[in-house]
């Protein structure tokens, strides 16, 4: 049997029949194996597996097993593997979950490798610090993003909106909503109703000069903040310039169901690394605006890491894992494959290398990113354990407000009380 | 001793695969979850014993626990009878004399094939939206429908409709049961001039009783444990406003979203007690209405 | 004459009676036919309601991405056949591999379920032994416990056995009658069969295995067919266990692969996902059509008693 036929056989059989009884074997023998686990989509998976191939070619002797699943199922599997002490060596992390995992001791700090095998000295400090908890680096930023009011450029043009979309205020925003709704005869509303978006609400609180959580993990947002937020949207709903309430109460809908994708509204709230995905489903050309500012208020919006790569507690061959991690953010070939798909890289060198090859939407996100640099506030302190549950409570209680089943002020104080109780119980 | 062996040996040989599976694979995890229900366990650090703490919190301080019970009980009370009546009715229609029965049977089973997929979630949201197909049909007969799926007062009923629409499995089981009823009984009744409904109460119901019993027990257990449809349609949260907060959805979120596996285990064991009570009642009363061929004496 | 008059009257009466009887029969036939037509009309209407979602899924699988959510009309504005052709190869591994994987897992699981569950069911339904109610209650209990809380202990258990990232956790339990649903289903059907059958066979010197194999199983074809169909469908569509136990994408099953299309937070490919969902139904529907014959054939045999 020649080598070629044997390999061909392995290629077709190995994946299927052999896998029935045997543990999945890497494609070729390697002395060291690391596992990389991420949430993805077809596009991201393709790029990531290409990265793995490239890395393996350059590092003979290290095999990388790529494991992927969609966002919705990712965390269930992650929790199970964590409980079984069988986490992948490298796991993709989200800002929302980072602290839950770090605080429980599931991740290893990276500080001892920095400057030795992990070269990140010339990276932007701000985005890099987003992976720090209690002064230790637990997660390597593999892309940054910020909030963005995605808007329909055609609708904006037709309605003659000339506001400065980086510096605009909530008043400008309300006027724009009115104009767009009037221009389209009510067919297209000005904006999605953001009542239930705790991420935007967080900016609102910061514009009022407070943080949502204090450094010692207490809820510092006030019932007044909540009331004013929900009241503003209630007024816009009453004026009929934002999306129908029955669409608003569908929580975390897929991008394809958002107002801007469907064509119900001219604005939706998203994260800047999602622009490519939104343009893929939106009929008109999209643009990027900042979350409106409070006239005379503090900066509310902030730049945060969109995705991290973390070293898990169960990692055995840390040297191989760190080598892979380092290649991810430094190897020009690998970063070229990754592009901006996971967010804006925090290495200026890599950004410069990517710049000439950007698509139109990618350029939009880079330009937006550059424009907001001086307009954003500092990264908020890490959220305490239980923040995820607070988010759910915000949406749950807010639903009754949106549907008009409960008075705004009463719901607001209920939420603050619940949030405090949740945080207290989670500690 | 020898007689004891002779009496039991064949049965235990047949039972062997199940015994191995139960004692080696199933029992351990079940007992482990019972133990965890008395601990605080976040799945990362080791579990910490807290006695009855979880159960105490559940009954005295957890409002959402009671909400989940309410949602689940309402659903069970509506969905189980609705689905069973649907399944039995259609099965009986199909059982008698239609040549195209195979086609219908396949058609009626198709919705159950779609299960609780993401497609169903998207479809259900579109069907029962304010401007959805359901309201368009209602408008034809002059009824102005609500926004069924996003209104906390009506959203649960859309899941009951889903349960009714996916009546395929109990229907198939009923059909298999109806096939087991000897045809000559009906022929004899026909000759005696027994009217149709009496054939139903005198022949069909008693002879189908074991299968009806099976479907009743199983559907009740399944409905108490309803997870996928509610989880997927509410995007995993039980929204709008907890109106789809099924017990298992709550349990899942407590475990995997909020890292309270200990508490979730306590929730699970309480659900087990509820289901076991209902099943025990069903088994106890079955003596009076389910008769088996081989236990007539 | 008188007699002939009476005879005539009688003849007329008989003729009348025959006519009435004939009319009655006609009426009944007509009613029967009307009844059948009514039944068909009713069933066709129900069928449309039942099939609407499938049409919707089919239509969506041909739609361009932004039409799936935006438009309420069923008919796609343009047919995108590439959802199918591209979807098949959209993931790093082609769907051919996922289908083979699913076929292996499902095939083994169905066999395991039918054999092991019918064994257990035969013991519970037809044999007397000490501890029967106790074990039956234990078996029922495994049906009642919410799966999510045993997930983690089970995962740890299979991890210790070294079975994670293989098909063993998905297949082996099925050979050990892990799915109590099927045991209970078969028990209910086995119990319906007349006791005389076993007694007669026992007197003829048949072993319990012979009775199981030659009497109980052949008489329970509708039940076994039903169990086979359910078992195939459920294993084919099973998602949670493959999610937890399979790591390597090369070993993924079809439902797991379908989940790779969606990203709540980013780019999803709904059109391709729907196209692949439609295809994933094909094997199940074929199996259903083939196996439902078994349920029908059951009439002849079980009608025999």
PDB file of N, CA, C and O in Angstrom, chain A residues 15-16 19-20 23-24 35 40-42 44 46 49 67-70 73 77 80-81 83-84 86 96 252 254-257 262 274 277 281 283, chain C residues 65-66 69-70 89-90 92 100-101 152 155 159 165-167 239 243-244 246-250 252 259-267 270:
ATOM      1  N   UNK A  15     -12.080   9.871   9.804  1.00  0.00           N
ATOM      2  CA  UNK A  15     -13.017  10.792  10.424  1.00  0.00           C
ATOM      3  C   UNK A  15     -14.280  10.086  10.854  1.00  0.00           C
ATOM      4  O   UNK A  15     -14.930  10.481  11.803  1.00  0.00           O
ATOM      5  N   UNK A  16     -14.619   9.035  10.142  1.00  0.00           N
ATOM      6  CA  UNK A  16     -15.947   8.460  10.372  1.00  0.00           C
ATOM      7  C   UNK A  16     -15.888   7.143  11.107  1.00  0.00           C
ATOM      8  O   UNK A  16     -16.162   7.075  12.298  1.00  0.00           O
ATOM      9  N   UNK A  19     -13.587   6.893  14.174  1.00  0.00           N
ATOM     10  CA  UNK A  19     -14.018   7.746  15.274  1.00  0.00           C
ATOM     11  C   UNK A  19     -15.110   7.080  16.095  1.00  0.00           C
ATOM     12  O   UNK A  19     -15.369   7.462  17.222  1.00  0.00           O
ATOM     13  N   UNK A  20     -15.756   6.075  15.512  1.00  0.00           N
ATOM     14  CA  UNK A  20     -16.836   5.413  16.233  1.00  0.00           C
ATOM     15  C   UNK A  20     -16.334   4.792  17.515  1.00  0.00           C
ATOM     16  O   UNK A  20     -17.005   4.814  18.533  1.00  0.00           O
ATOM     17  N   UNK A  23     -10.829   7.398  20.336  1.00  0.00           N
ATOM     18  CA  UNK A  23     -10.797   8.839  20.558  1.00  0.00           C
ATOM     19  C   UNK A  23     -10.338   9.506  19.268  1.00  0.00           C
ATOM     20  O   UNK A  23      -9.514   8.955  18.549  1.00  0.00           O
ATOM     21  N   UNK A  24     -10.878  10.670  18.968  1.00  0.00           N
ATOM     22  CA  UNK A  24     -10.509  11.337  17.735  1.00  0.00           C
ATOM     23  C   UNK A  24      -9.005  11.578  17.722  1.00  0.00           C
ATOM     24  O   UNK A  24      -8.434  12.113  18.663  1.00  0.00           O
ATOM     25  N   UNK A  35      -5.750  22.060  22.864  1.00  0.00           N
ATOM     26  CA  UNK A  35      -7.121  22.222  22.394  1.00  0.00           C
ATOM     27  C   UNK A  35      -7.493  23.700  22.442  1.00  0.00           C
ATOM     28  O   UNK A  35      -7.221  24.392  23.406  1.00  0.00           O
ATOM     29  N   UNK A  40     -18.438  30.323  17.304  1.00  0.00           N
ATOM     30  CA  UNK A  40     -18.209  30.821  15.964  1.00  0.00           C
ATOM     31  C   UNK A  40     -19.424  30.859  15.082  1.00  0.00           C
ATOM     32  O   UNK A  40     -20.566  30.827  15.547  1.00  0.00           O
ATOM     33  N   UNK A  41     -19.141  30.980  13.825  1.00  0.00           N
ATOM     34  CA  UNK A  41     -20.124  30.910  12.748  1.00  0.00           C
ATOM     35  C   UNK A  41     -19.337  30.398  11.548  1.00  0.00           C
ATOM     36  O   UNK A  41     -18.112  30.277  11.632  1.00  0.00           O
ATOM     37  N   UNK A  42     -19.993  30.064  10.437  1.00  0.00           N
ATOM     38  CA  UNK A  42     -19.240  29.438   9.340  1.00  0.00           C
ATOM     39  C   UNK A  42     -18.005  30.245   8.928  1.00  0.00           C
ATOM     40  O   UNK A  42     -16.934  29.673   8.716  1.00  0.00           O
ATOM     41  N   UNK A  44     -16.206  32.517  10.671  1.00  0.00           N
ATOM     42  CA  UNK A  44     -15.153  32.510  11.693  1.00  0.00           C
ATOM     43  C   UNK A  44     -14.494  31.144  11.805  1.00  0.00           C
ATOM     44  O   UNK A  44     -13.277  31.039  11.968  1.00  0.00           O
ATOM     45  N   UNK A  46     -14.099  28.924   9.460  1.00  0.00           N
ATOM     46  CA  UNK A  46     -13.187  28.728   8.325  1.00  0.00           C
ATOM     47  C   UNK A  46     -11.857  29.408   8.593  1.00  0.00           C
ATOM     48  O   UNK A  46     -10.789  28.833   8.411  1.00  0.00           O
ATOM     49  N   UNK A  49      -9.872  27.619  11.486  1.00  0.00           N
ATOM     50  CA  UNK A  49      -9.233  26.365  11.096  1.00  0.00           C
ATOM     51  C   UNK A  49      -8.050  26.619  10.155  1.00  0.00           C
ATOM     52  O   UNK A  49      -7.056  25.893  10.185  1.00  0.00           O
ATOM     53  N   UNK A  67     -12.042  23.197  18.411  1.00  0.00           N
ATOM     54  CA  UNK A  67     -13.376  22.787  18.836  1.00  0.00           C
ATOM     55  C   UNK A  67     -14.280  24.001  18.793  1.00  0.00           C
ATOM     56  O   UNK A  67     -13.958  25.040  19.357  1.00  0.00           O
ATOM     57  N   UNK A  68     -15.415  23.885  18.114  1.00  0.00           N
ATOM     58  CA  UNK A  68     -16.256  25.061  17.942  1.00  0.00           C
ATOM     59  C   UNK A  68     -17.735  24.720  18.003  1.00  0.00           C
ATOM     60  O   UNK A  68     -18.139  23.598  17.708  1.00  0.00           O
ATOM     61  N   UNK A  69     -18.517  25.691  18.420  1.00  0.00           N
ATOM     62  CA  UNK A  69     -19.973  25.563  18.443  1.00  0.00           C
ATOM     63  C   UNK A  69     -20.541  26.984  18.499  1.00  0.00           C
ATOM     64  O   UNK A  69     -19.811  27.920  18.800  1.00  0.00           O
ATOM     65  N   UNK A  70     -21.819  27.137  18.202  1.00  0.00           N
ATOM     66  CA  UNK A  70     -22.440  28.461  18.216  1.00  0.00           C
ATOM     67  C   UNK A  70     -22.510  29.053  19.619  1.00  0.00           C
ATOM     68  O   UNK A  70     -22.469  28.329  20.610  1.00  0.00           O
ATOM     69  N   UNK A  73     -24.780  27.617  22.579  1.00  0.00           N
ATOM     70  CA  UNK A  73     -24.457  26.342  23.222  1.00  0.00           C
ATOM     71  C   UNK A  73     -23.072  26.347  23.850  1.00  0.00           C
ATOM     72  O   UNK A  73     -22.713  25.463  24.607  1.00  0.00           O
ATOM     73  N   UNK A  77     -21.558  23.977  27.256  1.00  0.00           N
ATOM     74  CA  UNK A  77     -20.484  23.006  27.127  1.00  0.00           C
ATOM     75  C   UNK A  77     -19.278  23.435  27.954  1.00  0.00           C
ATOM     76  O   UNK A  77     -18.633  22.623  28.611  1.00  0.00           O
ATOM     77  N   UNK A  80     -19.817  22.614  31.568  1.00  0.00           N
ATOM     78  CA  UNK A  80     -19.688  21.179  31.804  1.00  0.00           C
ATOM     79  C   UNK A  80     -18.224  20.759  31.823  1.00  0.00           C
ATOM     80  O   UNK A  80     -17.787  20.020  32.706  1.00  0.00           O
ATOM     81  N   UNK A  81     -17.475  21.261  30.846  1.00  0.00           N
ATOM     82  CA  UNK A  81     -16.053  20.905  30.796  1.00  0.00           C
ATOM     83  C   UNK A  81     -15.307  21.474  31.995  1.00  0.00           C
ATOM     84  O   UNK A  81     -14.390  20.844  32.520  1.00  0.00           O
ATOM     85  N   UNK A  83     -16.568  21.966  34.976  1.00  0.00           N
ATOM     86  CA  UNK A  83     -16.922  21.135  36.130  1.00  0.00           C
ATOM     87  C   UNK A  83     -16.159  19.816  36.088  1.00  0.00           C
ATOM     88  O   UNK A  83     -15.756  19.304  37.122  1.00  0.00           O
ATOM     89  N   UNK A  84     -15.959  19.282  34.883  1.00  0.00           N
ATOM     90  CA  UNK A  84     -15.245  18.011  34.755  1.00  0.00           C
ATOM     91  C   UNK A  84     -13.743  18.191  34.772  1.00  0.00           C
ATOM     92  O   UNK A  84     -13.007  17.237  34.607  1.00  0.00           O
ATOM     93  N   UNK A  86     -11.960  19.518  32.528  1.00  0.00           N
ATOM     94  CA  UNK A  86     -11.516  19.087  31.206  1.00  0.00           C
ATOM     95  C   UNK A  86     -11.671  20.242  30.217  1.00  0.00           C
ATOM     96  O   UNK A  86     -12.093  20.070  29.090  1.00  0.00           O
ATOM     97  N   UNK A  96     -18.436  39.695  29.201  1.00  0.00           N
ATOM     98  CA  UNK A  96     -19.539  39.479  30.131  1.00  0.00           C
ATOM     99  C   UNK A  96     -19.256  38.314  31.077  1.00  0.00           C
ATOM    100  O   UNK A  96     -19.725  38.276  32.200  1.00  0.00           O
ATOM    101  N   UNK A 252     -32.831  39.600  22.934  1.00  0.00           N
ATOM    102  CA  UNK A 252     -31.648  39.130  22.211  1.00  0.00           C
ATOM    103  C   UNK A 252     -31.991  38.493  20.867  1.00  0.00           C
ATOM    104  O   UNK A 252     -31.600  37.356  20.599  1.00  0.00           O
ATOM    105  N   UNK A 254     -31.775  37.552  16.932  1.00  0.00           N
ATOM    106  CA  UNK A 254     -30.637  37.484  16.020  1.00  0.00           C
ATOM    107  C   UNK A 254     -30.562  38.754  15.182  1.00  0.00           C
ATOM    108  O   UNK A 254     -31.582  39.430  14.989  1.00  0.00           O
ATOM    109  N   UNK A 255     -29.388  39.058  14.701  1.00  0.00           N
ATOM    110  CA  UNK A 255     -29.175  40.279  13.919  1.00  0.00           C
ATOM    111  C   UNK A 255     -30.190  40.396  12.789  1.00  0.00           C
ATOM    112  O   UNK A 255     -30.717  41.466  12.521  1.00  0.00           O
ATOM    113  N   UNK A 256     -30.471  39.265  12.154  1.00  0.00           N
ATOM    114  CA  UNK A 256     -31.351  39.291  10.996  1.00  0.00           C
ATOM    115  C   UNK A 256     -32.770  39.734  11.345  1.00  0.00           C
ATOM    116  O   UNK A 256     -33.550  40.073  10.471  1.00  0.00           O
ATOM    117  N   UNK A 257     -33.130  39.725  12.642  1.00  0.00           N
ATOM    118  CA  UNK A 257     -34.466  40.150  13.049  1.00  0.00           C
ATOM    119  C   UNK A 257     -34.493  41.605  13.518  1.00  0.00           C
ATOM    120  O   UNK A 257     -35.556  42.123  13.866  1.00  0.00           O
ATOM    121  N   UNK A 262     -34.401  44.158   8.945  1.00  0.00           N
ATOM    122  CA  UNK A 262     -35.716  43.898   8.367  1.00  0.00           C
ATOM    123  C   UNK A 262     -36.215  45.109   7.578  1.00  0.00           C
ATOM    124  O   UNK A 262     -36.971  44.963   6.625  1.00  0.00           O
ATOM    125  N   UNK A 274     -19.807  43.891  14.828  1.00  0.00           N
ATOM    126  CA  UNK A 274     -20.949  43.234  14.198  1.00  0.00           C
ATOM    127  C   UNK A 274     -21.368  43.914  12.901  1.00  0.00           C
ATOM    128  O   UNK A 274     -22.266  43.439  12.214  1.00  0.00           O
ATOM    129  N   UNK A 277     -21.547  41.744   9.826  1.00  0.00           N
ATOM    130  CA  UNK A 277     -22.700  40.841   9.866  1.00  0.00           C
ATOM    131  C   UNK A 277     -24.006  41.562   9.567  1.00  0.00           C
ATOM    132  O   UNK A 277     -24.899  41.015   8.919  1.00  0.00           O
ATOM    133  N   UNK A 281     -26.978  41.422   5.983  1.00  0.00           N
ATOM    134  CA  UNK A 281     -28.417  41.171   5.926  1.00  0.00           C
ATOM    135  C   UNK A 281     -29.235  42.434   5.661  1.00  0.00           C
ATOM    136  O   UNK A 281     -30.425  42.347   5.363  1.00  0.00           O
ATOM    137  N   UNK A 283     -30.619  45.721   3.693  1.00  0.00           N
ATOM    138  CA  UNK A 283     -30.821  45.995   2.264  1.00  0.00           C
ATOM    139  C   UNK A 283     -30.065  47.243   1.834  1.00  0.00           C
ATOM    140  O   UNK A 283     -29.547  47.308   0.726  1.00  0.00           O
TER     141      UNK A 283
ATOM    142  N   UNK C  65     -31.081  35.632   2.478  1.00  0.00           N
ATOM    143  CA  UNK C  65     -30.963  35.818   3.924  1.00  0.00           C
ATOM    144  C   UNK C  65     -31.933  36.856   4.519  1.00  0.00           C
ATOM    145  O   UNK C  65     -32.601  36.607   5.506  1.00  0.00           O
ATOM    146  N   UNK C  66     -32.029  38.034   3.891  1.00  0.00           N
ATOM    147  CA  UNK C  66     -32.798  39.108   4.549  1.00  0.00           C
ATOM    148  C   UNK C  66     -34.295  38.968   4.329  1.00  0.00           C
ATOM    149  O   UNK C  66     -35.080  39.764   4.835  1.00  0.00           O
ATOM    150  N   UNK C  69     -36.705  36.897   7.567  1.00  0.00           N
ATOM    151  CA  UNK C  69     -37.352  37.570   8.686  1.00  0.00           C
ATOM    152  C   UNK C  69     -38.242  38.713   8.231  1.00  0.00           C
ATOM    153  O   UNK C  69     -39.274  38.978   8.818  1.00  0.00           O
ATOM    154  N   UNK C  70     -37.814  39.385   7.155  1.00  0.00           N
ATOM    155  CA  UNK C  70     -38.507  40.610   6.769  1.00  0.00           C
ATOM    156  C   UNK C  70     -39.870  40.378   6.156  1.00  0.00           C
ATOM    157  O   UNK C  70     -40.769  41.194   6.322  1.00  0.00           O
ATOM    158  N   UNK C  89     -21.205  22.557   1.863  1.00  0.00           N
ATOM    159  CA  UNK C  89     -19.755  22.718   2.063  1.00  0.00           C
ATOM    160  C   UNK C  89     -19.410  23.966   2.882  1.00  0.00           C
ATOM    161  O   UNK C  89     -18.256  24.370   2.931  1.00  0.00           O
ATOM    162  N   UNK C  90     -20.404  24.575   3.509  1.00  0.00           N
ATOM    163  CA  UNK C  90     -20.166  25.850   4.190  1.00  0.00           C
ATOM    164  C   UNK C  90     -19.260  25.698   5.409  1.00  0.00           C
ATOM    165  O   UNK C  90     -18.568  26.626   5.795  1.00  0.00           O
ATOM    166  N   UNK C  92     -16.207  23.809   7.821  1.00  0.00           N
ATOM    167  CA  UNK C  92     -14.861  23.306   7.526  1.00  0.00           C
ATOM    168  C   UNK C  92     -14.866  21.838   7.097  1.00  0.00           C
ATOM    169  O   UNK C  92     -13.937  21.374   6.439  1.00  0.00           O
ATOM    170  N   UNK C 100     -22.545  10.607   7.750  1.00  0.00           N
ATOM    171  CA  UNK C 100     -22.000   9.290   8.092  1.00  0.00           C
ATOM    172  C   UNK C 100     -21.929   9.137   9.610  1.00  0.00           C
ATOM    173  O   UNK C 100     -22.339   8.113  10.169  1.00  0.00           O
ATOM    174  N   UNK C 101     -21.449  10.180  10.275  1.00  0.00           N
ATOM    175  CA  UNK C 101     -21.371  10.126  11.744  1.00  0.00           C
ATOM    176  C   UNK C 101     -22.733   9.886  12.359  1.00  0.00           C
ATOM    177  O   UNK C 101     -22.904   9.043  13.230  1.00  0.00           O
ATOM    178  N   UNK C 152     -23.727  16.888  34.513  1.00  0.00           N
ATOM    179  CA  UNK C 152     -22.351  17.079  34.949  1.00  0.00           C
ATOM    180  C   UNK C 152     -21.785  15.838  35.635  1.00  0.00           C
ATOM    181  O   UNK C 152     -20.699  15.376  35.267  1.00  0.00           O
ATOM    182  N   UNK C 155     -21.046  13.489  32.928  1.00  0.00           N
ATOM    183  CA  UNK C 155     -19.868  13.893  32.157  1.00  0.00           C
ATOM    184  C   UNK C 155     -18.600  13.468  32.883  1.00  0.00           C
ATOM    185  O   UNK C 155     -17.682  12.906  32.296  1.00  0.00           O
ATOM    186  N   UNK C 159     -15.867  10.883  31.571  1.00  0.00           N
ATOM    187  CA  UNK C 159     -14.507  11.397  31.466  1.00  0.00           C
ATOM    188  C   UNK C 159     -13.540  10.438  32.148  1.00  0.00           C
ATOM    189  O   UNK C 159     -12.483  10.110  31.616  1.00  0.00           O
ATOM    190  N   UNK C 165     -15.213  12.505  23.889  1.00  0.00           N
ATOM    191  CA  UNK C 165     -14.692  12.664  22.530  1.00  0.00           C
ATOM    192  C   UNK C 165     -14.678  11.355  21.747  1.00  0.00           C
ATOM    193  O   UNK C 165     -13.924  11.179  20.812  1.00  0.00           O
ATOM    194  N   UNK C 166     -15.524  10.405  22.169  1.00  0.00           N
ATOM    195  CA  UNK C 166     -15.794   9.227  21.342  1.00  0.00           C
ATOM    196  C   UNK C 166     -17.312   9.076  21.277  1.00  0.00           C
ATOM    197  O   UNK C 166     -18.044   9.813  21.943  1.00  0.00           O
ATOM    198  N   UNK C 167     -17.770   8.102  20.503  1.00  0.00           N
ATOM    199  CA  UNK C 167     -19.213   7.877  20.429  1.00  0.00           C
ATOM    200  C   UNK C 167     -19.730   6.985  21.548  1.00  0.00           C
ATOM    201  O   UNK C 167     -20.922   6.742  21.651  1.00  0.00           O
ATOM    202  N   UNK C 239     -29.373  16.372  20.438  1.00  0.00           N
ATOM    203  CA  UNK C 239     -28.416  17.456  20.331  1.00  0.00           C
ATOM    204  C   UNK C 239     -27.535  17.594  21.567  1.00  0.00           C
ATOM    205  O   UNK C 239     -26.322  17.768  21.466  1.00  0.00           O
ATOM    206  N   UNK C 243     -23.436  17.403  21.878  1.00  0.00           N
ATOM    207  CA  UNK C 243     -22.803  18.684  22.205  1.00  0.00           C
ATOM    208  C   UNK C 243     -21.790  18.519  23.318  1.00  0.00           C
ATOM    209  O   UNK C 243     -20.678  19.039  23.264  1.00  0.00           O
ATOM    210  N   UNK C 244     -22.197  17.798  24.358  1.00  0.00           N
ATOM    211  CA  UNK C 244     -21.342  17.679  25.529  1.00  0.00           C
ATOM    212  C   UNK C 244     -20.171  16.723  25.284  1.00  0.00           C
ATOM    213  O   UNK C 244     -19.060  16.972  25.708  1.00  0.00           O
ATOM    214  N   UNK C 246     -18.909  15.298  22.235  1.00  0.00           N
ATOM    215  CA  UNK C 246     -18.059  15.325  21.058  1.00  0.00           C
ATOM    216  C   UNK C 246     -17.315  16.657  20.988  1.00  0.00           C
ATOM    217  O   UNK C 246     -17.928  17.718  21.065  1.00  0.00           O
ATOM    218  N   UNK C 247     -16.006  16.584  20.860  1.00  0.00           N
ATOM    219  CA  UNK C 247     -15.214  17.813  20.777  1.00  0.00           C
ATOM    220  C   UNK C 247     -14.714  18.071  19.372  1.00  0.00           C
ATOM    221  O   UNK C 247     -14.736  19.186  18.885  1.00  0.00           O
ATOM    222  N   UNK C 248     -14.232  16.993  18.739  1.00  0.00           N
ATOM    223  CA  UNK C 248     -13.614  17.149  17.430  1.00  0.00           C
ATOM    224  C   UNK C 248     -14.693  17.346  16.368  1.00  0.00           C
ATOM    225  O   UNK C 248     -15.618  16.545  16.249  1.00  0.00           O
ATOM    226  N   UNK C 249     -14.550  18.398  15.600  1.00  0.00           N
ATOM    227  CA  UNK C 249     -15.582  18.720  14.605  1.00  0.00           C
ATOM    228  C   UNK C 249     -15.749  17.591  13.594  1.00  0.00           C
ATOM    229  O   UNK C 249     -16.829  17.392  13.038  1.00  0.00           O
ATOM    230  N   UNK C 250     -14.699  16.782  13.395  1.00  0.00           N
ATOM    231  CA  UNK C 250     -14.793  15.678  12.445  1.00  0.00           C
ATOM    232  C   UNK C 250     -15.758  14.601  12.933  1.00  0.00           C
ATOM    233  O   UNK C 250     -16.194  13.765  12.164  1.00  0.00           O
ATOM    234  N   UNK C 252     -18.619  15.371  14.620  1.00  0.00           N
ATOM    235  CA  UNK C 252     -19.932  15.975  14.885  1.00  0.00           C
ATOM    236  C   UNK C 252     -21.051  15.254  14.134  1.00  0.00           C
ATOM    237  O   UNK C 252     -20.847  14.746  13.038  1.00  0.00           O
ATOM    238  N   UNK C 259     -25.950  23.636  14.269  1.00  0.00           N
ATOM    239  CA  UNK C 259     -25.769  24.725  15.229  1.00  0.00           C
ATOM    240  C   UNK C 259     -24.541  25.572  14.926  1.00  0.00           C
ATOM    241  O   UNK C 259     -24.329  26.597  15.547  1.00  0.00           O
ATOM    242  N   UNK C 260     -23.710  25.103  14.003  1.00  0.00           N
ATOM    243  CA  UNK C 260     -22.520  25.884  13.667  1.00  0.00           C
ATOM    244  C   UNK C 260     -22.857  27.043  12.742  1.00  0.00           C
ATOM    245  O   UNK C 260     -22.039  27.914  12.500  1.00  0.00           O
ATOM    246  N   UNK C 261     -24.075  27.038  12.197  1.00  0.00           N
ATOM    247  CA  UNK C 261     -24.446  28.089  11.254  1.00  0.00           C
ATOM    248  C   UNK C 261     -24.844  29.378  11.960  1.00  0.00           C
ATOM    249  O   UNK C 261     -24.839  30.435  11.364  1.00  0.00           O
ATOM    250  N   UNK C 262     -25.236  29.260  13.225  1.00  0.00           N
ATOM    251  CA  UNK C 262     -25.858  30.412  13.855  1.00  0.00           C
ATOM    252  C   UNK C 262     -24.936  31.074  14.864  1.00  0.00           C
ATOM    253  O   UNK C 262     -24.268  30.423  15.638  1.00  0.00           O
ATOM    254  N   UNK C 263     -24.940  32.368  14.812  1.00  0.00           N
ATOM    255  CA  UNK C 263     -24.193  33.145  15.778  1.00  0.00           C
ATOM    256  C   UNK C 263     -25.071  34.310  16.188  1.00  0.00           C
ATOM    257  O   UNK C 263     -25.290  35.224  15.423  1.00  0.00           O
ATOM    258  N   UNK C 264     -25.590  34.195  17.394  1.00  0.00           N
ATOM    259  CA  UNK C 264     -26.498  35.222  17.903  1.00  0.00           C
ATOM    260  C   UNK C 264     -25.876  36.602  17.770  1.00  0.00           C
ATOM    261  O   UNK C 264     -26.528  37.577  17.472  1.00  0.00           O
ATOM    262  N   UNK C 265     -24.562  36.665  17.974  1.00  0.00           N
ATOM    263  CA  UNK C 265     -23.898  37.951  18.081  1.00  0.00           C
ATOM    264  C   UNK C 265     -23.277  38.392  16.767  1.00  0.00           C
ATOM    265  O   UNK C 265     -22.756  39.478  16.677  1.00  0.00           O
ATOM    266  N   UNK C 266     -23.250  37.520  15.786  1.00  0.00           N
ATOM    267  CA  UNK C 266     -22.532  37.907  14.579  1.00  0.00           C
ATOM    268  C   UNK C 266     -23.206  37.418  13.319  1.00  0.00           C
ATOM    269  O   UNK C 266     -24.422  37.423  13.212  1.00  0.00           O
ATOM    270  N   UNK C 267     -22.365  36.987  12.401  1.00  0.00           N
ATOM    271  CA  UNK C 267     -22.867  36.580  11.104  1.00  0.00           C
ATOM    272  C   UNK C 267     -23.474  35.198  11.171  1.00  0.00           C
ATOM    273  O   UNK C 267     -22.807  34.239  11.529  1.00  0.00           O
ATOM    274  N   UNK C 270     -28.728  31.771   7.973  1.00  0.00           N
ATOM    275  CA  UNK C 270     -30.011  31.116   8.199  1.00  0.00           C
ATOM    276  C   UNK C 270     -30.471  30.326   6.985  1.00  0.00           C
ATOM    277  O   UNK C 270     -30.976  29.209   7.116  1.00  0.00           O
TER     278      UNK C 270
END
